[in-house]
């Protein structure tokens, strides 16, 4: 560890690294959400103007899983973007032990598969590597811009989120394509991860 890293740690400036699982059914918008959270860095100097864009222009469905990283004001996130296709969902549990938080993405316009989303969320929360831990669960009711989209309150009712008593959770409406609602969710997640760390 370098001197700057040590000094940053002593001063509380070093970003805490957290592992976040991003889960949900296929086509719910997980990869698009993660892509929106990745930074666009603009460098200006007397000699050049360079734009380092870490966001991807073309989003393709995740096969298996992808690992992405981004930073907020005080945390460095490693996000495991897990495929939501049914044949890959059994991979999710291999990452439960190492995760500090969960992002669960729901397509709020897909009423037909809400039952499946609820089953997957219940299975996740009842897994032995998750149920005994007080890890924060952030839910995005995504695609809220669609005419047939349900409100985050309605999604919350259909998923029976009020039954989650042993974990902090939060749901917010989002439009991953435009990035709407994402900052609210990340701010909430960051606050609750910090609270968890202070309690340790």
PDB file of C-alpha atoms in Angstrom:
ATOM      1  CA  UNK A   1       0.000   0.000   0.000  1.00  0.00           C
ATOM      2  CA  UNK A   2       1.436   3.366  -1.014  1.00  0.00           C
ATOM      3  CA  UNK A   3       1.854   6.402   1.207  1.00  0.00           C
ATOM      4  CA  UNK A   4      -1.094   8.172  -0.440  1.00  0.00           C
ATOM      5  CA  UNK A   5      -3.305   5.125   0.141  1.00  0.00           C
ATOM      6  CA  UNK A   6      -2.323   5.009   3.818  1.00  0.00           C
ATOM      7  CA  UNK A   7      -2.857   8.737   4.250  1.00  0.00           C
ATOM      8  CA  UNK A   8      -6.226   8.519   2.487  1.00  0.00           C
ATOM      9  CA  UNK A   9      -7.231   5.674   4.780  1.00  0.00           C
ATOM     10  CA  UNK A  10      -6.230   7.582   7.936  1.00  0.00           C
ATOM     11  CA  UNK A  11      -8.094  10.667   6.810  1.00  0.00           C
ATOM     12  CA  UNK A  12     -11.119   8.649   5.773  1.00  0.00           C
ATOM     13  CA  UNK A  13     -10.652   9.707   2.153  1.00  0.00           C
ATOM     14  CA  UNK A  14     -10.074   6.275   0.689  1.00  0.00           C
ATOM     15  CA  UNK A  15     -13.116   4.863  -1.035  1.00  0.00           C
ATOM     16  CA  UNK A  16     -14.508   1.731   0.569  1.00  0.00           C
ATOM     17  CA  UNK A  17     -14.847  -1.105  -1.905  1.00  0.00           C
ATOM     18  CA  UNK A  18     -18.187  -2.899  -1.996  1.00  0.00           C
ATOM     19  CA  UNK A  19     -19.489  -5.785  -4.067  1.00  0.00           C
ATOM     20  CA  UNK A  20     -23.011  -5.371  -5.385  1.00  0.00           C
ATOM     21  CA  UNK A  21     -25.111  -8.028  -7.106  1.00  0.00           C
ATOM     22  CA  UNK A  22     -27.404  -6.685  -9.817  1.00  0.00           C
ATOM     23  CA  UNK A  23     -30.232  -9.153 -10.366  1.00  0.00           C
ATOM     24  CA  UNK A  24     -33.603  -9.367 -12.066  1.00  0.00           C
ATOM     25  CA  UNK A  25     -35.331 -11.101 -14.931  1.00  0.00           C
ATOM     26  CA  UNK A  26     -34.038 -10.796 -18.486  1.00  0.00           C
ATOM     27  CA  UNK A  27     -34.866  -7.565 -20.327  1.00  0.00           C
ATOM     28  CA  UNK A  28     -35.577  -5.669 -17.107  1.00  0.00           C
ATOM     29  CA  UNK A  29     -32.805  -3.146 -17.796  1.00  0.00           C
ATOM     30  CA  UNK A  30     -29.997  -4.253 -15.463  1.00  0.00           C
ATOM     31  CA  UNK A  31     -27.160  -3.708 -17.935  1.00  0.00           C
ATOM     32  CA  UNK A  32     -28.570  -0.355 -19.049  1.00  0.00           C
ATOM     33  CA  UNK A  33     -28.767   0.818 -15.425  1.00  0.00           C
ATOM     34  CA  UNK A  34     -25.189  -0.211 -14.730  1.00  0.00           C
ATOM     35  CA  UNK A  35     -24.041   1.449 -17.945  1.00  0.00           C
ATOM     36  CA  UNK A  36     -25.688   4.719 -16.854  1.00  0.00           C
ATOM     37  CA  UNK A  37     -23.836   4.583 -13.544  1.00  0.00           C
ATOM     38  CA  UNK A  38     -20.439   4.358 -15.227  1.00  0.00           C
ATOM     39  CA  UNK A  39     -18.725   7.738 -15.502  1.00  0.00           C
ATOM     40  CA  UNK A  40     -18.083   9.999 -18.430  1.00  0.00           C
ATOM     41  CA  UNK A  41     -14.795  11.775 -17.714  1.00  0.00           C
ATOM     42  CA  UNK A  42     -13.933  14.958 -19.577  1.00  0.00           C
ATOM     43  CA  UNK A  43     -10.303  16.167 -19.517  1.00  0.00           C
ATOM     44  CA  UNK A  44      -9.485  19.709 -20.559  1.00  0.00           C
ATOM     45  CA  UNK A  45      -5.962  20.975 -20.991  1.00  0.00           C
ATOM     46  CA  UNK A  46      -4.123  23.612 -22.986  1.00  0.00           C
ATOM     47  CA  UNK A  47      -3.088  20.956 -25.489  1.00  0.00           C
ATOM     48  CA  UNK A  48      -6.118  18.781 -25.965  1.00  0.00           C
ATOM     49  CA  UNK A  49      -9.682  18.028 -25.168  1.00  0.00           C
ATOM     50  CA  UNK A  50     -10.235  14.361 -24.465  1.00  0.00           C
ATOM     51  CA  UNK A  51     -13.403  12.622 -23.443  1.00  0.00           C
ATOM     52  CA  UNK A  52     -12.954   9.273 -21.760  1.00  0.00           C
ATOM     53  CA  UNK A  53     -16.337   7.662 -22.018  1.00  0.00           C
ATOM     54  CA  UNK A  54     -16.663   4.423 -20.108  1.00  0.00           C
ATOM     55  CA  UNK A  55     -20.340   4.094 -20.959  1.00  0.00           C
ATOM     56  CA  UNK A  56     -21.204   1.702 -23.758  1.00  0.00           C
ATOM     57  CA  UNK A  57     -23.259   2.939 -26.682  1.00  0.00           C
ATOM     58  CA  UNK A  58     -24.734  -0.421 -27.668  1.00  0.00           C
ATOM     59  CA  UNK A  59     -26.265  -2.459 -24.860  1.00  0.00           C
ATOM     60  CA  UNK A  60     -26.507  -6.192 -25.447  1.00  0.00           C
ATOM     61  CA  UNK A  61     -28.143  -8.749 -23.134  1.00  0.00           C
ATOM     62  CA  UNK A  62     -25.783 -10.232 -20.573  1.00  0.00           C
ATOM     63  CA  UNK A  63     -24.818 -13.859 -21.130  1.00  0.00           C
ATOM     64  CA  UNK A  64     -23.761 -15.431 -17.827  1.00  0.00           C
ATOM     65  CA  UNK A  65     -22.478 -12.318 -16.039  1.00  0.00           C
ATOM     66  CA  UNK A  66     -20.368  -9.190 -16.472  1.00  0.00           C
ATOM     67  CA  UNK A  67     -18.283  -7.348 -13.901  1.00  0.00           C
ATOM     68  CA  UNK A  68     -18.430  -3.555 -13.961  1.00  0.00           C
ATOM     69  CA  UNK A  69     -16.921  -0.889 -11.712  1.00  0.00           C
ATOM     70  CA  UNK A  70     -17.899   2.664 -10.891  1.00  0.00           C
ATOM     71  CA  UNK A  71     -17.380   5.115  -8.053  1.00  0.00           C
ATOM     72  CA  UNK A  72     -19.651   7.328  -6.040  1.00  0.00           C
ATOM     73  CA  UNK A  73     -18.550  10.055  -3.655  1.00  0.00           C
ATOM     74  CA  UNK A  74     -17.344   7.657  -0.958  1.00  0.00           C
ATOM     75  CA  UNK A  75     -17.598   4.121  -2.344  1.00  0.00           C
ATOM     76  CA  UNK A  76     -15.974   2.116  -5.087  1.00  0.00           C
ATOM     77  CA  UNK A  77     -18.529  -0.332  -6.471  1.00  0.00           C
ATOM     78  CA  UNK A  78     -17.792  -3.650  -8.133  1.00  0.00           C
ATOM     79  CA  UNK A  79     -21.082  -4.698  -9.691  1.00  0.00           C
ATOM     80  CA  UNK A  80     -21.817  -8.233 -10.809  1.00  0.00           C
ATOM     81  CA  UNK A  81     -24.332  -7.873 -13.640  1.00  0.00           C
ATOM     82  CA  UNK A  82     -25.990 -11.281 -13.649  1.00  0.00           C
ATOM     83  CA  UNK A  83     -27.974 -12.584 -16.588  1.00  0.00           C
ATOM     84  CA  UNK A  84     -31.692 -12.833 -15.871  1.00  0.00           C
ATOM     85  CA  UNK A  85     -32.343 -15.626 -18.356  1.00  0.00           C
ATOM     86  CA  UNK A  86     -33.833 -18.632 -16.602  1.00  0.00           C
ATOM     87  CA  UNK A  87     -30.971 -20.945 -17.566  1.00  0.00           C
ATOM     88  CA  UNK A  88     -28.450 -18.630 -15.862  1.00  0.00           C
ATOM     89  CA  UNK A  89     -30.340 -17.762 -12.670  1.00  0.00           C
ATOM     90  CA  UNK A  90     -28.761 -20.669 -10.794  1.00  0.00           C
ATOM     91  CA  UNK A  91     -25.439 -18.793 -11.120  1.00  0.00           C
ATOM     92  CA  UNK A  92     -26.692 -16.001  -8.851  1.00  0.00           C
ATOM     93  CA  UNK A  93     -26.178 -17.891  -5.610  1.00  0.00           C
ATOM     94  CA  UNK A  94     -22.450 -18.387  -6.258  1.00  0.00           C
ATOM     95  CA  UNK A  95     -21.971 -14.646  -5.601  1.00  0.00           C
ATOM     96  CA  UNK A  96     -24.171 -14.203  -2.526  1.00  0.00           C
ATOM     97  CA  UNK A  97     -21.453 -14.706   0.105  1.00  0.00           C
ATOM     98  CA  UNK A  98     -19.120 -12.039  -1.288  1.00  0.00           C
ATOM     99  CA  UNK A  99     -21.816  -9.400  -1.831  1.00  0.00           C
ATOM    100  CA  UNK A 100     -22.460  -6.420   0.430  1.00  0.00           C
ATOM    101  CA  UNK A 101     -25.677  -5.224  -1.237  1.00  0.00           C
ATOM    102  CA  UNK A 102     -28.242  -6.201  -3.849  1.00  0.00           C
ATOM    103  CA  UNK A 103     -29.794  -4.234  -6.682  1.00  0.00           C
ATOM    104  CA  UNK A 104     -32.930  -5.958  -7.971  1.00  0.00           C
ATOM    105  CA  UNK A 105     -34.374  -4.596 -11.215  1.00  0.00           C
ATOM    106  CA  UNK A 106     -38.012  -5.077 -12.200  1.00  0.00           C
ATOM    107  CA  UNK A 107     -39.609  -4.239 -15.538  1.00  0.00           C
ATOM    108  CA  UNK A 108     -42.560  -2.212 -14.208  1.00  0.00           C
ATOM    109  CA  UNK A 109     -44.398  -2.624 -17.518  1.00  0.00           C
ATOM    110  CA  UNK A 110     -44.240  -6.430 -17.490  1.00  0.00           C
ATOM    111  CA  UNK A 111     -47.309  -7.387 -15.457  1.00  0.00           C
ATOM    112  CA  UNK A 112     -47.274 -10.988 -16.732  1.00  0.00           C
ATOM    113  CA  UNK A 113     -43.876 -11.803 -15.259  1.00  0.00           C
ATOM    114  CA  UNK A 114     -44.308  -9.981 -11.941  1.00  0.00           C
ATOM    115  CA  UNK A 115     -45.104 -13.328 -10.282  1.00  0.00           C
ATOM    116  CA  UNK A 116     -41.821 -14.775 -11.587  1.00  0.00           C
ATOM    117  CA  UNK A 117     -39.911 -11.701 -10.362  1.00  0.00           C
ATOM    118  CA  UNK A 118     -41.486 -12.137  -6.917  1.00  0.00           C
ATOM    119  CA  UNK A 119     -40.532 -15.826  -6.813  1.00  0.00           C
ATOM    120  CA  UNK A 120     -36.920 -15.021  -7.717  1.00  0.00           C
ATOM    121  CA  UNK A 121     -36.744 -12.225  -5.124  1.00  0.00           C
ATOM    122  CA  UNK A 122     -38.238 -14.488  -2.429  1.00  0.00           C
ATOM    123  CA  UNK A 123     -35.814 -17.300  -3.303  1.00  0.00           C
ATOM    124  CA  UNK A 124     -32.919 -14.846  -3.095  1.00  0.00           C
ATOM    125  CA  UNK A 125     -33.969 -13.384   0.268  1.00  0.00           C
ATOM    126  CA  UNK A 126     -34.540 -16.844   1.770  1.00  0.00           C
ATOM    127  CA  UNK A 127     -31.179 -18.253   0.650  1.00  0.00           C
ATOM    128  CA  UNK A 128     -28.939 -19.303   3.540  1.00  0.00           C
ATOM    129  CA  UNK A 129     -26.150 -16.928   2.455  1.00  0.00           C
ATOM    130  CA  UNK A 130     -28.527 -13.935   2.411  1.00  0.00           C
ATOM    131  CA  UNK A 131     -31.310 -14.456   4.959  1.00  0.00           C
ATOM    132  CA  UNK A 132     -29.150 -14.035   8.077  1.00  0.00           C
ATOM    133  CA  UNK A 133     -27.389 -10.893   6.817  1.00  0.00           C
ATOM    134  CA  UNK A 134     -28.688  -7.355   7.138  1.00  0.00           C
ATOM    135  CA  UNK A 135     -27.620  -6.268   3.659  1.00  0.00           C
ATOM    136  CA  UNK A 136     -29.408  -3.412   1.865  1.00  0.00           C
ATOM    137  CA  UNK A 137     -31.692  -4.262  -1.046  1.00  0.00           C
ATOM    138  CA  UNK A 138     -32.302  -1.552  -3.643  1.00  0.00           C
ATOM    139  CA  UNK A 139     -35.101  -2.178  -6.122  1.00  0.00           C
ATOM    140  CA  UNK A 140     -35.579  -0.274  -9.355  1.00  0.00           C
ATOM    141  CA  UNK A 141     -39.095  -0.299 -10.830  1.00  0.00           C
ATOM    142  CA  UNK A 142     -37.575   0.269 -14.246  1.00  0.00           C
ATOM    143  CA  UNK A 143     -39.110   1.392 -17.545  1.00  0.00           C
ATOM    144  CA  UNK A 144     -41.350   3.785 -15.619  1.00  0.00           C
ATOM    145  CA  UNK A 145     -41.678   5.913 -18.749  1.00  0.00           C
ATOM    146  CA  UNK A 146     -43.797   3.291 -20.507  1.00  0.00           C
ATOM    147  CA  UNK A 147     -47.529   3.978 -20.712  1.00  0.00           C
ATOM    148  CA  UNK A 148     -48.392   0.568 -19.251  1.00  0.00           C
ATOM    149  CA  UNK A 149     -45.822   0.844 -16.443  1.00  0.00           C
ATOM    150  CA  UNK A 150     -46.991   0.313 -12.878  1.00  0.00           C
ATOM    151  CA  UNK A 151     -46.007   2.778 -10.180  1.00  0.00           C
ATOM    152  CA  UNK A 152     -43.255   1.838  -7.738  1.00  0.00           C
ATOM    153  CA  UNK A 153     -45.972   1.631  -5.037  1.00  0.00           C
ATOM    154  CA  UNK A 154     -47.915  -0.929  -7.095  1.00  0.00           C
ATOM    155  CA  UNK A 155     -44.740  -2.933  -7.829  1.00  0.00           C
ATOM    156  CA  UNK A 156     -43.933  -2.857  -4.119  1.00  0.00           C
ATOM    157  CA  UNK A 157     -47.391  -4.255  -3.315  1.00  0.00           C
ATOM    158  CA  UNK A 158     -47.140  -7.028  -5.934  1.00  0.00           C
ATOM    159  CA  UNK A 159     -43.728  -8.066  -4.623  1.00  0.00           C
ATOM    160  CA  UNK A 160     -44.978  -7.888  -1.001  1.00  0.00           C
ATOM    161  CA  UNK A 161     -41.962  -5.804  -0.016  1.00  0.00           C
ATOM    162  CA  UNK A 162     -43.633  -4.830   3.269  1.00  0.00           C
ATOM    163  CA  UNK A 163     -42.867  -8.398   4.422  1.00  0.00           C
ATOM    164  CA  UNK A 164     -39.118  -7.725   4.332  1.00  0.00           C
ATOM    165  CA  UNK A 165     -38.444  -6.983   8.007  1.00  0.00           C
ATOM    166  CA  UNK A 166     -34.813  -7.990   8.471  1.00  0.00           C
ATOM    167  CA  UNK A 167     -33.158  -5.915   5.748  1.00  0.00           C
ATOM    168  CA  UNK A 168     -33.262  -2.252   4.772  1.00  0.00           C
ATOM    169  CA  UNK A 169     -34.891  -1.915   1.364  1.00  0.00           C
ATOM    170  CA  UNK A 170     -35.881   0.874  -0.952  1.00  0.00           C
ATOM    171  CA  UNK A 171     -37.730   0.969  -4.262  1.00  0.00           C
ATOM    172  CA  UNK A 172     -37.669   3.788  -6.753  1.00  0.00           C
ATOM    173  CA  UNK A 173     -39.091   4.281 -10.212  1.00  0.00           C
ATOM    174  CA  UNK A 174     -36.444   4.506 -12.910  1.00  0.00           C
ATOM    175  CA  UNK A 175     -35.927   5.034 -16.597  1.00  0.00           C
ATOM    176  CA  UNK A 176     -32.564   3.417 -17.276  1.00  0.00           C
ATOM    177  CA  UNK A 177     -32.285   4.775 -20.816  1.00  0.00           C
ATOM    178  CA  UNK A 178     -32.426   8.387 -19.574  1.00  0.00           C
ATOM    179  CA  UNK A 179     -30.856   7.685 -16.177  1.00  0.00           C
ATOM    180  CA  UNK A 180     -33.908   8.933 -14.267  1.00  0.00           C
ATOM    181  CA  UNK A 181     -34.263   7.692 -10.691  1.00  0.00           C
ATOM    182  CA  UNK A 182     -30.826   6.082 -10.606  1.00  0.00           C
ATOM    183  CA  UNK A 183     -29.054   8.722  -8.502  1.00  0.00           C
ATOM    184  CA  UNK A 184     -31.759   8.507  -5.830  1.00  0.00           C
ATOM    185  CA  UNK A 185     -31.206   4.764  -5.634  1.00  0.00           C
ATOM    186  CA  UNK A 186     -27.411   4.933  -5.521  1.00  0.00           C
ATOM    187  CA  UNK A 187     -27.529   7.660  -2.844  1.00  0.00           C
ATOM    188  CA  UNK A 188     -29.805   5.465  -0.716  1.00  0.00           C
ATOM    189  CA  UNK A 189     -27.563   2.431  -1.241  1.00  0.00           C
ATOM    190  CA  UNK A 190     -24.443   4.386  -0.379  1.00  0.00           C
ATOM    191  CA  UNK A 191     -25.997   5.726   2.838  1.00  0.00           C
ATOM    192  CA  UNK A 192     -27.076   2.265   3.980  1.00  0.00           C
ATOM    193  CA  UNK A 193     -23.739   0.642   3.184  1.00  0.00           C
ATOM    194  CA  UNK A 194     -22.053   3.377   5.233  1.00  0.00           C
ATOM    195  CA  UNK A 195     -24.475   2.755   8.125  1.00  0.00           C
ATOM    196  CA  UNK A 196     -23.731  -0.981   7.953  1.00  0.00           C
ATOM    197  CA  UNK A 197     -19.984  -0.309   8.101  1.00  0.00           C
ATOM    198  CA  UNK A 198     -20.377   1.977  11.115  1.00  0.00           C
ATOM    199  CA  UNK A 199     -22.321  -0.740  12.935  1.00  0.00           C
ATOM    200  CA  UNK A 200     -19.524  -3.294  12.492  1.00  0.00           C
TER     201      UNK A 200
END
